[in-house]
Each structure stands twice: as structure tokens, then as C-alpha cells.
Amino acid sequence: MSTSEPPTWPHCGHGADPAADPVGCRGAHVPGHTACLAHLANADRDAYLAGLTPGTSINHRGTTFTETLLSALLNALRDPATGHPRLGGAWFDSATFEGDARFESATFEGDVWFVSATFEGNTGFRSATFKGDAWFMSATFKGSTGFESATFEGDAWFESTTFKGDAFFVSATFKGNAGFDSATFKGNAWFGSVTFKGGAWFDSATFDGDARFLSATFKGDVGFDSATFVEADQFGPLVCAGRVVLSGAVFGGPVTLSFATRRLECRRTRWSATAETRLRYATVDFAHAVFEYPLTIAAEAEPFVRANGGQLVDDPFSGAPDTGVRVASLRGVDAAHLVLADLDLSGCLFTGTVHLDQLRLEGACTFDTVPPAVWRRWPPLRFTERRVLAEEHYWRAGQPGAVRGWNVAVLGAGRAGPLQLAPVYRALRKAFEDGKHEPGAADFYYGEMEMRRHAGDIPRSERGLLTAYWALSGYGLRASRALAWLGAAMLLTIILLMAFGLAKDTPQQIATGTVPAGGGKVTFQIDKDSPQNPTGDRFTGERFEKALNVTLNSVVFRSSGQDLTTAGTYIEMTSRLTEPVLLGLAVLAIRNRVKR
């Protein structure tokens, strides 16, 4: 409210000066008088105070209170049964408290209004009870402020409030909603062991000092959208039965965040120093978060510890199946400084992540897998076990003829397809290789090759080559497939050799020559009959043995020395070309699965 504008209530006007202050004192009239409580004549003030009884509603908007005047007012409302002030509704909008303001153990039975009030000294609401709504919007607390063990049974609103000293809400209870939007905490903010039973909002709040939420409990959601934490080094541990929203928040210094919550949203959150986030039960969304220094996101297996050494109770999650932490999205994140430890990445969206190849995975980070075998269809379908991204699940579930088991309910997967997923698999493969986890890297290499094979921007010849590579050996990663093809090729070779390749009989060698009449050197010419095509019974034990010998020698790229027909020669040449390749693919696949 401008100093030149009169308030909306009938006001005192004491000290008005047409030139300097045309409004004068803004204090509300005391009932039956035309002056505020501060400027009321002493006799009239004493009479007014004497007429007050515990539980009376009061209206002293715009009034300036000294410590003495405030003490006299509260003493007039003191309940003899409890020895503490008891007020009905209370209006202190735009009031000024020049000294310390002590409302300890006071009870406000109606709504209380301190909108735009100014507290010049220290303020105490320790153990106070607010049975109605409490309005502190745009208030200014210049000294230390204490709401320790206070109880807010209605809603509590502190929007745009400024706390220039330390603010203590330790062990306070908020039974309704609590709003601290755009509040400014110039000193330290202490919310240790506080309980919020409704929603709590700290959107756009600024914490210049420490923000201590040690052992705080939130029964509903808590929001810190666009909040600024300048020096906070320890945030939590706290328990939230709903969501913790840190989207758009800024952390200016090194900080450790410890949350047991159902969901943590950190979209566009910025960390300007090293940070560690330790979580229980949570599903985490870090889409487009920014961190300039190393950030660790880790699952905490054991319950968090309170300041006094005891365990922080996870009552809201007593029925949860496990304490695991799931990551929902890392889209738009620069993963060069990101460390993930013991997290469930089965539903994580990776497309759009930058420097994904530099991501560090520690502990037991798990990914989604392929669906189980489907036997009740023709042809039956079985997928080899491997790690799969959530986006591939979504894409395959949308393909014509997709089998059951591919997860179509991947929130936010969008239009990501093979063209977008191939580089993601490639980057994760590199990350696993740098972490010396070769079997894991092999899974992502398989995924990369699958996406390349299904991508729509490759030539038909390349697609055919990749399809053959997949069919023969699963891209050099499925030894059983390569061995099966090798066995089939050897069996076919044996059958063809027995049918067409082995000669009917072993060709006989014939030596011819002429003996000179007078004796001397004899020259012989040795000829060998050409192998004859087989006739009659071709599938005998003897012929099988010979065909097996030829085939086994072909696998190791050796010549058997058997007499073969023309067809058999070509059969052997083909066998010596294909079967060693299949054997090599099988060996390569085994190596890729066991390499460390």
C-alpha cells in the first residue's frame, strides 16, 4: 500500500500533515472511538483493555505496537485457566511491532491476519495455536522469528514474507495447507521435525542461509518450484508421502539432498556445485536438469537417521514392496558429470540426453528386459534375454503384429524410433565399456544393431547384410544361434557329400611304360581313374564316416584328402568357406559374454 493512499479501513489519522503525510496514522479505530489503540487516551485505553475477555476478536490493523502496549493487550486477553493469551479472530494487517513481539503459547480461535505487518525486533509464536487460518503474507520479520512447536489447524499463508533473521519452525505442525511462495529467508531457515499434513508450497522462495528440513514430514505434496538455495549444504532427510517438486530450483553451493518420497521432480533444476541426492522409494524425473559439477543420484537401502541418532520413520511407505528408486527421465540432461548408483532404469527415457557415453553407472543399476517367450502363436517367438530401453518397448509395442509383453504405457516416450534410439544404445554401450562391464556393453551393442536394422534411412543392401548378421549369430553375440547354424551346415554338407560328393569307388592307379630291348632305364607313366559318380546305395556307414571326416576338416579349414566328385569338390569348397565363419562367430559370441 502506498504511503500516500489511505487504508481501506477507518483509520486514526493522528499526525496527518497535508504536505508530508496526508494520511497520518493508519491504525484502525478502537470500537467506540476515532483513534487507534496506540493514540487512544490513557483512560480510554485502560477502559478498552479492561473490557476485553479471553476469546474476544480484535481488530488493530495498521496500529504501531510498542512492547509495553502489546504486552498490555495480551494480558487483557490472558485466560486465567491456562495463564496464556486466548484470542478470537485477530486482525493485525499492516501493523508495526517496534520491539520484540511475544505471542508464545497464545491461542487464536479464529482467523488471524498479519498481512504486510512489520516486526522490528524478535518475534515469538512458540507453542502458539492457530485454530483458524493464519495469514502472514508480505509480512516482514527483521529479527529472529520463532514458531517452534506451533500448531496451525487451518491453512497458513506466508507468501512473499521476508525473514531477515533466523526463522525457526522446529516441531511445528501444519494441519492444513501451508504456503511460503516467494518468501525470502535471509538467515537460516529451521524446519526440523516439522509436520505438514496438507500441501506445502515454497515456490520461488529464496533461502540465503541454511535450509534445514531435518526429519521433516510431509503428508501431501511439497513444492519448491523455482526456489533458490544460496548456501544450503544439507537438505533433509525428510519424508514426503506425495511429491517433492524441485523443478526450476537453483542450488548455489555443495549440497546433499536426502528424501524418502514417492516422486521427486527436478525438471530444469540447476546445481552450481557438487551435489548428492540420496533417495528411498522415489520415482525421479530429472528432465532438462543442469549440473555444472558432479551430481550423484543414489538409492539409500537403510532408513535415514535423525539428528538425535534415531531412524527416520517411513510410515507413509510401510506397505511399499521395496525401497528402490526409479528414474523416469534424463532427457535434455548433460550426463558428463552424472553418476547413478543402484537405480532402476527400466522406465527411464534417455533420448535427448547429451554426453550419455560419459554417464557413470555404479552398483546395481537395472534396465528393462525383453518380453518372455510366446509359444501360443505361429510361429512361436522367443527373445534372447538382454537389457532394453523403455523407448524401445514403446516403439515395438506400436508396431504391427507386436507380441504381448512390450510395454506401451511408457509416459512421455513420444515418437522416438530406431533412428533416435540407435545413438542412445551406442552411447550407453560406450559407458558400459568404459566401466569395464563388457557383458552389459554387449546388450547395448545388440540394441544398437537392432535399431540400425530397423531404421528407415539405411540402404536395402545394408539392411540385408544386417539381417543376415542377426539371423546367423545375433550380431556376433548369440553363440547358440551360430552353433545351431554350424550344426545345420555340417549336417547338410554330410548329406550332400554322401549323395553326390563321394566317389563310387576309390580310383585305381595304373602304371604303363616300355622296357628297352637291350636293357637300360625304364620310364613309367602313372594314371589315375577319374572319380565316378555314386550309384546304388549312397547312405552307408562307410560313406557317412568319409563325409564326416571331410566336413570336420572343412570346419577347421583343412583339406581331408578324400577323393571327391566334381560336385563334391564344390561342396567341400563351400563348406570350407562358410563353416569356419560360423565357428568364428560362435567363438566371438562366447568371448563377448564372458569378457571383463
Coordinates of C-alpha atoms in Angstrom, one line a residue:
M1 CA 0.0 0.0 0.0
S2 CA 1.4 3.4 -0.9
T3 CA 2.1 5.8 2.0
S4 CA 0.0 8.4 0.2
E5 CA -3.0 6.2 -0.1
P6 CA -5.3 5.8 2.9
P7 CA -6.1 2.3 4.1
T8 CA -9.4 0.6 3.3
W9 CA -10.5 0.7 7.0
P10 CA -11.5 3.7 9.1
H11 CA -8.1 4.9 10.5
C12 CA -6.8 7.1 13.2
G13 CA -5.1 9.8 11.1
H14 CA -3.0 11.0 14.0
G15 CA -0.1 13.2 12.9
A16 CA -1.5 13.8 9.5
D17 CA 0.2 16.6 7.6
P18 CA -1.2 17.8 4.2
A19 CA 2.3 18.3 2.9
A20 CA 4.4 15.5 4.4
D21 CA 1.9 12.8 5.4
P22 CA -1.7 13.5 4.4
V23 CA -2.9 10.1 5.7
G24 CA -1.3 10.1 9.2
C25 CA -1.6 7.1 11.4
R26 CA -3.2 4.1 9.7
G27 CA -4.3 2.4 12.9
A28 CA -7.8 1.1 12.9
H29 CA -10.3 2.8 15.2
V30 CA -10.8 1.2 18.6
P31 CA -14.5 0.4 18.8
G32 CA -16.4 3.4 20.0
H33 CA -13.5 5.8 19.4
T34 CA -11.9 7.6 16.5
A35 CA -8.3 6.8 17.4
C36 CA -6.2 3.7 17.3
L37 CA -5.0 1.8 20.3
A38 CA -1.6 3.5 20.2
H39 CA -3.1 7.0 20.2
L40 CA -6.1 6.5 22.4
A41 CA -6.2 8.5 25.6
N42 CA -4.8 6.6 28.5
A43 CA -8.1 6.4 30.3
D44 CA -10.0 5.3 27.2
R45 CA -7.2 2.7 26.5
D46 CA -7.4 1.3 30.0
A47 CA -11.2 1.1 29.8
Y48 CA -11.0 -0.7 26.4
L49 CA -8.4 -3.2 27.7
A50 CA -10.4 -3.8 30.9
G51 CA -13.4 -4.7 28.8
L52 CA -11.6 -7.4 26.9
T53 CA -12.2 -11.0 27.8
P54 CA -10.3 -14.2 26.7
G55 CA -11.5 -15.2 23.3
T56 CA -12.5 -11.8 22.1
S57 CA -11.9 -10.9 18.5
I58 CA -9.8 -7.8 18.0
N59 CA -9.0 -5.5 15.1
H60 CA -5.9 -3.4 15.3
R61 CA -4.9 -3.1 11.6
G62 CA -2.2 -0.5 10.9
T63 CA -1.5 0.0 14.6
T64 CA 2.0 0.6 15.9
F65 CA 2.7 -1.5 19.0
T66 CA 5.5 -1.0 21.5
E67 CA 6.5 -3.9 23.6
T68 CA 4.5 -2.4 26.5
L69 CA 1.4 -1.9 24.5
L70 CA 1.4 -5.4 23.1
S71 CA 2.0 -6.9 26.5
A72 CA -0.9 -4.9 27.9
L73 CA -3.2 -6.2 25.1
L74 CA -2.2 -9.8 25.5
N75 CA -2.5 -9.6 29.3
A76 CA -6.1 -8.4 28.9
L77 CA -6.8 -11.5 26.8
R78 CA -5.0 -13.9 29.1
D79 CA -7.1 -17.0 30.1
P80 CA -6.9 -17.5 33.9
A81 CA -7.4 -21.2 33.4
T82 CA -4.2 -21.6 31.3
G83 CA -2.3 -18.4 32.0
H84 CA -1.9 -17.9 28.2
P85 CA -3.5 -15.4 25.9
R86 CA -6.6 -16.5 24.1
L87 CA -7.9 -14.5 21.2
G88 CA -10.8 -15.0 18.9
G89 CA -10.2 -13.6 15.4
A90 CA -7.3 -11.2 15.2
W91 CA -6.6 -8.5 12.6
F92 CA -3.1 -7.0 12.6
D93 CA -2.7 -6.2 8.9
S94 CA 0.0 -3.6 8.2
A95 CA 0.6 -3.3 12.0
T96 CA 4.1 -2.5 13.2
F97 CA 5.7 -4.1 16.2
E98 CA 8.5 -1.8 17.3
G99 CA 10.1 -4.1 19.9
D100 CA 10.0 -7.8 20.5
A101 CA 6.6 -9.4 19.8
R102 CA 5.9 -12.3 22.1
F103 CA 2.9 -14.5 21.3
E104 CA 4.2 -17.6 23.0
S105 CA 1.6 -20.2 23.8
A106 CA -1.2 -17.9 22.6
T107 CA -4.3 -19.4 21.2
F108 CA -6.1 -17.8 18.2
E109 CA -9.6 -19.3 18.0
G110 CA -10.5 -17.6 14.7
D111 CA -8.6 -16.4 11.7
V112 CA -5.6 -14.3 12.3
W113 CA -4.3 -11.7 9.9
F114 CA -0.7 -10.3 9.9
V115 CA -0.7 -9.3 6.2
S116 CA 2.0 -6.8 5.5
A117 CA 2.8 -6.5 9.2
T118 CA 6.3 -5.4 10.3
F119 CA 8.1 -7.0 13.2
E120 CA 11.1 -4.7 14.1
G121 CA 12.5 -6.9 16.9
N122 CA 12.5 -10.6 17.6
T123 CA 9.2 -12.4 17.2
G124 CA 8.0 -15.4 19.2
F125 CA 5.0 -17.7 18.4
R126 CA 6.4 -20.6 20.2
S127 CA 3.7 -23.2 21.1
A128 CA 1.1 -20.9 19.7
T129 CA -2.1 -22.5 18.4
F130 CA -3.9 -21.2 15.3
K131 CA -7.4 -22.8 15.1
G132 CA -8.4 -20.8 12.1
D133 CA -6.4 -19.7 9.1
A134 CA -3.2 -17.7 9.6
W135 CA -2.3 -15.0 7.1
F136 CA 1.3 -13.6 7.2
M137 CA 1.5 -12.7 3.6
S138 CA 4.0 -9.9 2.8
A139 CA 4.9 -9.6 6.4
T140 CA 8.5 -8.6 7.4
F141 CA 10.3 -10.1 10.3
K142 CA 13.5 -8.1 10.9
G143 CA 14.7 -10.1 13.9
S144 CA 14.7 -13.7 14.8
T145 CA 11.4 -15.5 14.4
G146 CA 10.2 -18.5 16.3
F147 CA 7.3 -20.7 15.6
E148 CA 8.7 -23.7 17.5
S149 CA 6.0 -26.3 18.4
A150 CA 3.3 -24.0 17.0
T151 CA 0.1 -25.7 15.7
F152 CA -1.7 -24.4 12.6
E153 CA -5.1 -26.2 12.5
G154 CA -6.2 -24.3 9.4
D155 CA -4.2 -23.0 6.5
A156 CA -1.1 -21.0 7.0
W157 CA 0.0 -18.5 4.4
F158 CA 3.4 -16.8 4.3
E159 CA 3.6 -15.8 0.7
S160 CA 6.1 -13.0 0.0
T161 CA 7.0 -12.9 3.6
T162 CA 10.6 -11.7 4.5
F163 CA 12.5 -13.3 7.3
K164 CA 15.7 -11.1 7.8
G165 CA 16.9 -13.1 10.8
D166 CA 16.8 -16.8 11.5
A167 CA 13.4 -18.5 11.2
F168 CA 12.5 -21.4 13.5
F169 CA 9.6 -23.7 12.7
V170 CA 11.1 -26.7 14.6
S171 CA 8.5 -29.2 15.6
A172 CA 5.7 -27.1 14.3
T173 CA 2.5 -28.8 12.9
F174 CA 0.6 -27.6 9.9
K175 CA -2.7 -29.5 9.7
G176 CA -4.0 -27.6 6.7
N177 CA -2.2 -26.2 3.6
A178 CA 0.9 -24.1 4.1
G179 CA 2.2 -21.6 1.6
F180 CA 5.6 -19.9 1.6
D181 CA 5.6 -18.9 -2.1
S182 CA 8.1 -16.1 -2.9
A183 CA 9.1 -15.9 0.8
T184 CA 12.7 -14.7 1.5
F185 CA 14.8 -16.3 4.3
K186 CA 17.8 -14.0 4.8
G187 CA 19.1 -16.0 7.7
N188 CA 18.9 -19.7 8.4
A189 CA 15.5 -21.5 8.0
W190 CA 14.9 -24.3 10.5
F191 CA 12.1 -26.7 9.7
G192 CA 13.5 -29.6 11.7
S193 CA 10.9 -32.3 12.8
V194 CA 8.1 -30.1 11.3
T195 CA 4.9 -31.9 10.1
F196 CA 2.9 -30.8 7.1
K197 CA -0.4 -32.7 6.9
G198 CA -1.7 -30.8 3.9
G199 CA 0.1 -29.5 0.9
A200 CA 3.2 -27.2 1.3
W201 CA 4.5 -24.8 -1.2
F202 CA 7.8 -22.9 -1.2
D203 CA 7.6 -21.9 -4.9
S204 CA 10.1 -19.1 -5.8
A205 CA 11.2 -18.9 -2.2
T206 CA 14.8 -17.7 -1.5
F207 CA 17.0 -19.3 1.1
D208 CA 20.1 -17.2 1.6
G209 CA 21.3 -19.3 4.6
D210 CA 20.8 -22.9 5.5
A211 CA 17.5 -24.6 4.7
R212 CA 17.2 -27.2 7.4
F213 CA 14.4 -29.7 6.9
L214 CA 15.9 -32.4 9.0
S215 CA 13.3 -35.1 9.9
A216 CA 10.5 -33.0 8.4
T217 CA 7.4 -35.0 7.4
F218 CA 5.1 -34.1 4.5
K219 CA 1.8 -36.0 4.3
G220 CA 0.9 -34.4 1.0
D221 CA 2.9 -32.8 -1.8
V222 CA 5.7 -30.2 -1.2
G223 CA 6.7 -27.8 -3.9
F224 CA 10.0 -25.8 -4.3
D225 CA 9.4 -24.7 -7.9
S226 CA 11.9 -22.1 -8.9
A227 CA 13.2 -21.8 -5.3
T228 CA 16.8 -20.6 -4.7
F229 CA 19.1 -22.2 -2.2
V230 CA 22.2 -20.0 -2.0
E231 CA 24.2 -21.8 0.7
A232 CA 22.1 -24.8 1.8
D233 CA 24.5 -27.7 2.3
Q234 CA 22.1 -30.2 3.8
F235 CA 18.5 -30.6 2.6
G236 CA 16.7 -33.3 4.6
P237 CA 16.5 -36.1 5.3
L238 CA 12.7 -35.7 5.0
V239 CA 9.8 -37.9 4.4
C240 CA 7.1 -37.0 1.9
A241 CA 4.1 -39.2 1.2
G242 CA 3.4 -37.3 -2.1
R243 CA 5.7 -35.4 -4.5
V244 CA 8.7 -33.3 -3.8
V245 CA 8.9 -30.8 -6.6
L246 CA 12.2 -29.0 -7.2
S247 CA 11.6 -28.1 -10.8
G248 CA 13.4 -24.9 -11.7
A249 CA 15.1 -24.6 -8.3
V250 CA 18.7 -23.4 -8.1
F251 CA 21.3 -24.7 -5.7
G252 CA 24.3 -22.3 -5.4
G253 CA 26.6 -24.4 -3.2
P254 CA 27.6 -28.0 -2.5
V255 CA 24.5 -29.8 -1.1
T256 CA 23.3 -33.2 -0.1
L257 CA 19.6 -34.0 -0.6
S258 CA 18.0 -36.9 1.3
F259 CA 14.4 -37.7 0.6
A260 CA 12.1 -40.6 1.2
T261 CA 9.3 -39.8 -1.2
R262 CA 7.0 -41.3 -3.8
R263 CA 8.1 -38.9 -6.5
L264 CA 10.9 -36.3 -7.0
E265 CA 10.6 -33.9 -9.8
C266 CA 13.7 -31.9 -10.8
R267 CA 12.9 -30.6 -14.2
R268 CA 15.2 -27.7 -15.2
T269 CA 16.7 -27.8 -11.7
R270 CA 20.2 -26.2 -11.7
W271 CA 23.1 -27.3 -9.4
S272 CA 26.1 -24.8 -9.5
A273 CA 28.3 -27.0 -7.3
T274 CA 28.8 -30.7 -6.5
A275 CA 25.7 -32.4 -5.2
E276 CA 24.5 -35.8 -3.9
T277 CA 20.9 -36.9 -3.9
R278 CA 20.1 -39.9 -1.7
L279 CA 16.6 -41.4 -2.1
R280 CA 14.2 -44.1 -0.9
Y281 CA 11.0 -45.3 -2.6
A282 CA 11.1 -42.5 -5.2
T283 CA 10.4 -42.2 -8.9
V284 CA 12.7 -39.4 -10.1
D285 CA 12.3 -37.1 -13.1
F286 CA 15.5 -35.1 -14.0
A287 CA 14.4 -34.0 -17.5
H288 CA 16.5 -30.9 -18.6
A289 CA 18.2 -30.5 -15.3
V290 CA 21.5 -28.7 -15.3
F291 CA 24.6 -29.5 -13.3
E292 CA 27.9 -27.9 -13.8
Y293 CA 29.7 -30.2 -11.4
P294 CA 29.4 -33.9 -10.4
L295 CA 26.0 -35.0 -9.3
T296 CA 25.3 -38.3 -7.8
I297 CA 21.8 -39.9 -7.6
A298 CA 21.8 -42.9 -5.4
A299 CA 19.3 -45.3 -3.7
E300 CA 19.6 -45.5 0.1
A301 CA 19.0 -49.0 1.3
E302 CA 18.8 -48.2 5.1
P303 CA 16.4 -45.7 6.7
F304 CA 17.7 -42.2 7.1
V305 CA 19.0 -41.2 10.5
R306 CA 17.6 -38.3 12.6
A307 CA 19.7 -35.7 14.2
N308 CA 19.4 -37.4 17.6
G309 CA 20.7 -40.7 16.1
G310 CA 17.4 -42.5 15.7
Q311 CA 15.9 -43.7 12.5
L312 CA 13.6 -41.5 10.5
V313 CA 10.3 -43.3 10.4
D314 CA 9.0 -44.2 6.9
D315 CA 5.3 -44.6 7.9
P316 CA 3.8 -43.4 4.6
F317 CA 5.6 -46.2 2.9
S318 CA 5.0 -49.1 5.3
G319 CA 3.1 -51.0 2.5
A320 CA 5.7 -50.4 -0.2
P321 CA 7.2 -53.5 -1.7
D322 CA 10.7 -52.2 -1.7
T323 CA 12.8 -49.1 -1.1
G324 CA 14.1 -49.0 -4.7
V325 CA 14.5 -45.8 -6.6
R326 CA 13.3 -45.5 -10.2
V327 CA 14.4 -42.9 -12.8
A328 CA 11.7 -41.7 -15.1
S329 CA 13.6 -39.3 -17.4
L330 CA 17.0 -37.9 -18.1
R331 CA 16.0 -36.2 -21.3
G332 CA 17.9 -33.0 -22.0
V333 CA 20.5 -33.7 -19.4
D334 CA 24.2 -33.3 -19.9
A335 CA 25.4 -36.6 -18.4
A336 CA 29.1 -35.8 -18.4
H337 CA 29.1 -35.2 -14.6
L338 CA 26.3 -37.6 -13.7
V339 CA 26.7 -40.7 -11.5
L340 CA 23.8 -43.1 -11.0
A341 CA 24.1 -45.7 -8.2
D342 CA 21.8 -48.7 -7.5
L343 CA 18.8 -47.3 -9.5
D344 CA 16.0 -48.9 -11.5
L345 CA 16.4 -47.5 -15.1
S346 CA 13.7 -49.8 -16.6
G347 CA 11.4 -46.9 -17.3
C348 CA 13.9 -44.2 -17.9
L349 CA 13.7 -42.0 -21.0
F350 CA 17.2 -41.4 -22.4
T351 CA 16.6 -39.9 -25.9
G352 CA 17.9 -36.3 -26.0
T353 CA 20.5 -36.9 -23.2
V354 CA 23.8 -35.2 -24.0
H355 CA 27.2 -36.9 -23.4
L356 CA 25.4 -40.1 -22.5
D357 CA 28.6 -42.1 -23.2
Q358 CA 30.2 -40.3 -20.2
L359 CA 27.5 -41.5 -17.8
R360 CA 28.8 -43.4 -14.8
L361 CA 26.8 -46.3 -13.5
E362 CA 27.7 -47.7 -10.1
G363 CA 26.3 -50.6 -8.1
A364 CA 23.2 -52.5 -9.3
C365 CA 21.6 -50.3 -11.9
T366 CA 18.9 -52.3 -13.7
F367 CA 17.2 -51.9 -17.1
D368 CA 14.1 -53.3 -18.6
T369 CA 14.2 -56.7 -20.4
V370 CA 12.6 -58.3 -23.4
P371 CA 9.2 -60.0 -23.1
P372 CA 9.0 -63.7 -22.2
A373 CA 8.7 -66.3 -24.9
V374 CA 5.4 -66.6 -26.7
W375 CA 4.6 -70.2 -27.6
R376 CA 0.8 -69.9 -28.3
R377 CA 1.2 -68.4 -31.8
W378 CA 2.7 -69.4 -35.1
P379 CA 5.5 -69.2 -35.5
P380 CA 6.4 -69.4 -31.8
L381 CA 8.6 -66.4 -30.7
R382 CA 11.3 -66.3 -28.2
F383 CA 13.5 -63.3 -27.4
T384 CA 17.0 -63.7 -26.0
E385 CA 17.4 -62.1 -22.7
R386 CA 19.0 -58.6 -22.9
R387 CA 18.8 -55.1 -21.5
V388 CA 16.2 -52.9 -23.3
L389 CA 15.4 -49.2 -23.1
A390 CA 11.9 -48.1 -22.2
E391 CA 11.6 -46.2 -25.6
E392 CA 12.3 -49.4 -27.5
H393 CA 9.5 -51.1 -25.5
Y394 CA 7.1 -48.3 -26.5
W395 CA 8.2 -48.4 -30.2
R396 CA 7.9 -52.1 -30.5
A397 CA 4.5 -52.2 -28.8
G398 CA 3.2 -49.9 -31.5
Q399 CA 4.4 -52.0 -34.5
P400 CA 2.0 -54.1 -36.5
G401 CA 1.9 -57.7 -35.2
A402 CA 3.7 -56.8 -31.9
V403 CA 3.6 -59.6 -29.4
R404 CA 2.2 -59.1 -25.9
G405 CA 4.8 -58.1 -23.3
W406 CA 6.2 -54.9 -25.0
N407 CA 5.2 -52.1 -22.7
V408 CA 3.1 -49.5 -24.4
A409 CA 2.5 -47.5 -21.2
V410 CA 5.7 -45.5 -21.3
L411 CA 4.8 -42.0 -20.3
G412 CA 6.5 -39.3 -22.4
A413 CA 8.2 -41.7 -24.8
G414 CA 6.8 -39.7 -27.7
R415 CA 7.8 -40.5 -31.3
A416 CA 11.2 -41.9 -30.5
G417 CA 12.0 -44.7 -33.1
P418 CA 15.0 -46.7 -34.3
L419 CA 16.7 -43.6 -35.8
Q420 CA 16.7 -41.8 -32.5
L421 CA 17.4 -44.9 -30.3
A422 CA 20.5 -46.2 -32.2
P423 CA 22.8 -43.4 -30.9
V424 CA 21.4 -43.8 -27.4
Y425 CA 22.3 -47.5 -27.4
R426 CA 25.7 -46.7 -28.9
A427 CA 26.4 -44.1 -26.1
L428 CA 25.3 -46.5 -23.3
R429 CA 27.5 -49.2 -24.8
K430 CA 30.4 -46.9 -24.6
A431 CA 29.6 -46.0 -21.0
F432 CA 29.5 -49.7 -20.1
E433 CA 32.8 -50.4 -21.9
D434 CA 34.4 -47.5 -20.0
G435 CA 33.1 -49.1 -16.8
K436 CA 34.7 -52.4 -17.8
H437 CA 31.3 -54.1 -18.0
E438 CA 31.6 -55.9 -21.3
P439 CA 28.6 -58.2 -21.0
G440 CA 26.4 -55.1 -20.3
A441 CA 28.0 -53.3 -23.2
A442 CA 27.2 -56.3 -25.4
D443 CA 23.5 -55.9 -24.7
F444 CA 23.5 -52.3 -25.8
Y445 CA 25.6 -53.2 -28.9
Y446 CA 22.8 -55.7 -29.7
G447 CA 20.2 -53.0 -29.2
E448 CA 22.2 -50.6 -31.4
M449 CA 22.4 -53.1 -34.2
E450 CA 18.7 -53.8 -33.9
M451 CA 17.8 -50.2 -34.2
R452 CA 20.1 -49.8 -37.2
R453 CA 18.5 -52.8 -38.9
H454 CA 15.0 -51.3 -38.4
A455 CA 15.9 -47.7 -39.2
G456 CA 14.3 -46.3 -42.3
D457 CA 17.3 -44.4 -43.6
I458 CA 19.7 -47.3 -44.5
P459 CA 20.1 -48.8 -48.0
R460 CA 18.4 -52.1 -48.7
S461 CA 21.7 -53.8 -49.2
E462 CA 22.9 -52.8 -45.8
R463 CA 19.6 -53.9 -44.2
G464 CA 20.0 -57.3 -45.9
L465 CA 23.6 -57.6 -44.6
L466 CA 22.5 -56.7 -41.1
T467 CA 19.6 -59.1 -41.2
A468 CA 21.9 -61.9 -42.2
Y469 CA 24.3 -61.0 -39.4
W470 CA 21.4 -61.0 -37.0
A471 CA 20.0 -64.3 -38.2
L472 CA 23.3 -66.2 -38.3
S473 CA 24.7 -65.1 -34.9
G474 CA 22.7 -62.4 -33.3
Y475 CA 25.3 -59.8 -34.3
G476 CA 28.1 -61.9 -33.0
L477 CA 26.6 -62.1 -29.6
R478 CA 24.4 -65.3 -29.7
A479 CA 26.7 -68.3 -29.6
S480 CA 23.8 -70.8 -29.6
R481 CA 22.5 -69.3 -32.8
A482 CA 25.8 -69.5 -34.6
L483 CA 26.4 -73.1 -33.3
A484 CA 22.9 -74.1 -34.5
W485 CA 23.7 -72.8 -38.0
L486 CA 27.1 -74.5 -37.9
G487 CA 25.5 -77.8 -36.9
A488 CA 22.9 -77.4 -39.7
A489 CA 25.6 -76.5 -42.2
M490 CA 27.7 -79.6 -41.2
L491 CA 24.7 -81.9 -41.4
L492 CA 23.8 -80.5 -44.9
T493 CA 27.4 -80.9 -46.0
I494 CA 27.4 -84.5 -44.8
I495 CA 24.2 -85.3 -46.6
L496 CA 25.3 -83.7 -49.9
L497 CA 28.7 -85.4 -49.8
M498 CA 27.1 -88.8 -49.2
A499 CA 24.6 -88.2 -52.0
F500 CA 26.8 -86.5 -54.6
G501 CA 30.3 -85.8 -53.4
L502 CA 32.0 -89.1 -52.6
A503 CA 33.2 -91.2 -55.5
K504 CA 31.6 -94.6 -56.1
D505 CA 34.9 -96.4 -55.6
T506 CA 38.4 -95.3 -54.8
P507 CA 40.1 -94.6 -58.2
Q508 CA 42.8 -97.1 -59.1
Q509 CA 46.3 -96.1 -60.1
I510 CA 47.7 -97.7 -63.4
A511 CA 51.4 -97.6 -64.3
T512 CA 52.3 -98.0 -68.0
G513 CA 55.8 -98.0 -69.6
T514 CA 58.2 -99.7 -72.2
V515 CA 61.3 -101.9 -71.3
P516 CA 64.1 -101.3 -73.8
A517 CA 65.2 -104.4 -75.7
G518 CA 68.8 -104.1 -74.7
G519 CA 68.0 -103.1 -71.2
G520 CA 68.5 -99.7 -69.6
K521 CA 66.3 -97.1 -67.9
V522 CA 62.6 -97.8 -67.7
T523 CA 60.1 -94.9 -67.8
F524 CA 56.6 -95.5 -66.3
Q525 CA 53.5 -93.2 -66.6
I526 CA 51.1 -93.5 -63.7
D527 CA 47.5 -92.6 -64.4
K528 CA 44.5 -92.4 -62.1
D529 CA 40.9 -93.0 -63.0
S530 CA 38.6 -90.1 -62.6
P531 CA 36.2 -90.4 -59.6
Q532 CA 32.9 -91.9 -60.7
N533 CA 29.6 -90.5 -59.5
P534 CA 28.0 -92.8 -57.0
T535 CA 25.2 -95.2 -57.9
G536 CA 23.2 -97.6 -55.8
D537 CA 23.1 -97.2 -52.0
R538 CA 24.8 -94.0 -51.2
F539 CA 23.9 -93.6 -47.5
T540 CA 26.1 -96.3 -45.9
G541 CA 28.1 -96.2 -42.7
E542 CA 31.4 -96.2 -44.6
R543 CA 30.3 -93.3 -46.8
F544 CA 29.0 -91.4 -43.7
E545 CA 32.4 -91.8 -42.0
K546 CA 34.1 -90.4 -45.0
A547 CA 31.7 -87.5 -45.3
L548 CA 32.0 -86.7 -41.6
N549 CA 35.8 -86.6 -42.0
V550 CA 35.6 -84.2 -44.9
T551 CA 33.1 -82.0 -43.1
L552 CA 35.2 -81.8 -39.8
N553 CA 38.3 -80.9 -41.8
S554 CA 36.4 -78.2 -43.6
V555 CA 35.3 -76.6 -40.3
V556 CA 39.0 -76.0 -39.4
F557 CA 39.8 -75.0 -42.9
R558 CA 41.8 -78.2 -43.8
S559 CA 41.7 -80.5 -46.8
S560 CA 40.6 -84.0 -46.0
G561 CA 42.5 -85.7 -48.9
Q562 CA 39.4 -87.7 -49.8
D563 CA 38.6 -88.5 -53.5
L564 CA 35.6 -86.4 -54.4
T565 CA 33.5 -86.0 -57.5
T566 CA 33.3 -82.6 -59.2
A567 CA 30.2 -81.8 -57.2
G568 CA 31.9 -82.9 -54.0
T569 CA 34.8 -80.6 -54.7
Y570 CA 32.5 -77.6 -54.9
I571 CA 30.6 -78.8 -51.8
E572 CA 33.8 -79.0 -49.9
M573 CA 34.9 -75.6 -51.1
T574 CA 31.6 -74.1 -49.9
S575 CA 31.9 -75.9 -46.6
R576 CA 35.4 -74.6 -46.1
L577 CA 34.2 -71.1 -46.7
T578 CA 31.1 -71.0 -44.5
E579 CA 31.6 -73.3 -41.6
P580 CA 34.8 -71.7 -40.3
V581 CA 33.0 -68.4 -40.4
L582 CA 30.1 -69.8 -38.3
L583 CA 32.6 -71.3 -35.9
G584 CA 34.3 -68.0 -35.6
L585 CA 31.1 -66.2 -34.9
A586 CA 30.2 -68.7 -32.1
V587 CA 33.7 -68.2 -30.5
L588 CA 33.3 -64.4 -30.8
A589 CA 29.8 -64.5 -29.1
I590 CA 31.2 -66.6 -26.2
R591 CA 34.1 -64.1 -25.8
N592 CA 31.8 -61.1 -25.7
R593 CA 29.6 -62.7 -23.0
V594 CA 32.4 -63.7 -20.7
K595 CA 34.9 -60.8 -21.3
R596 CA 35.6 -58.5 -18.4

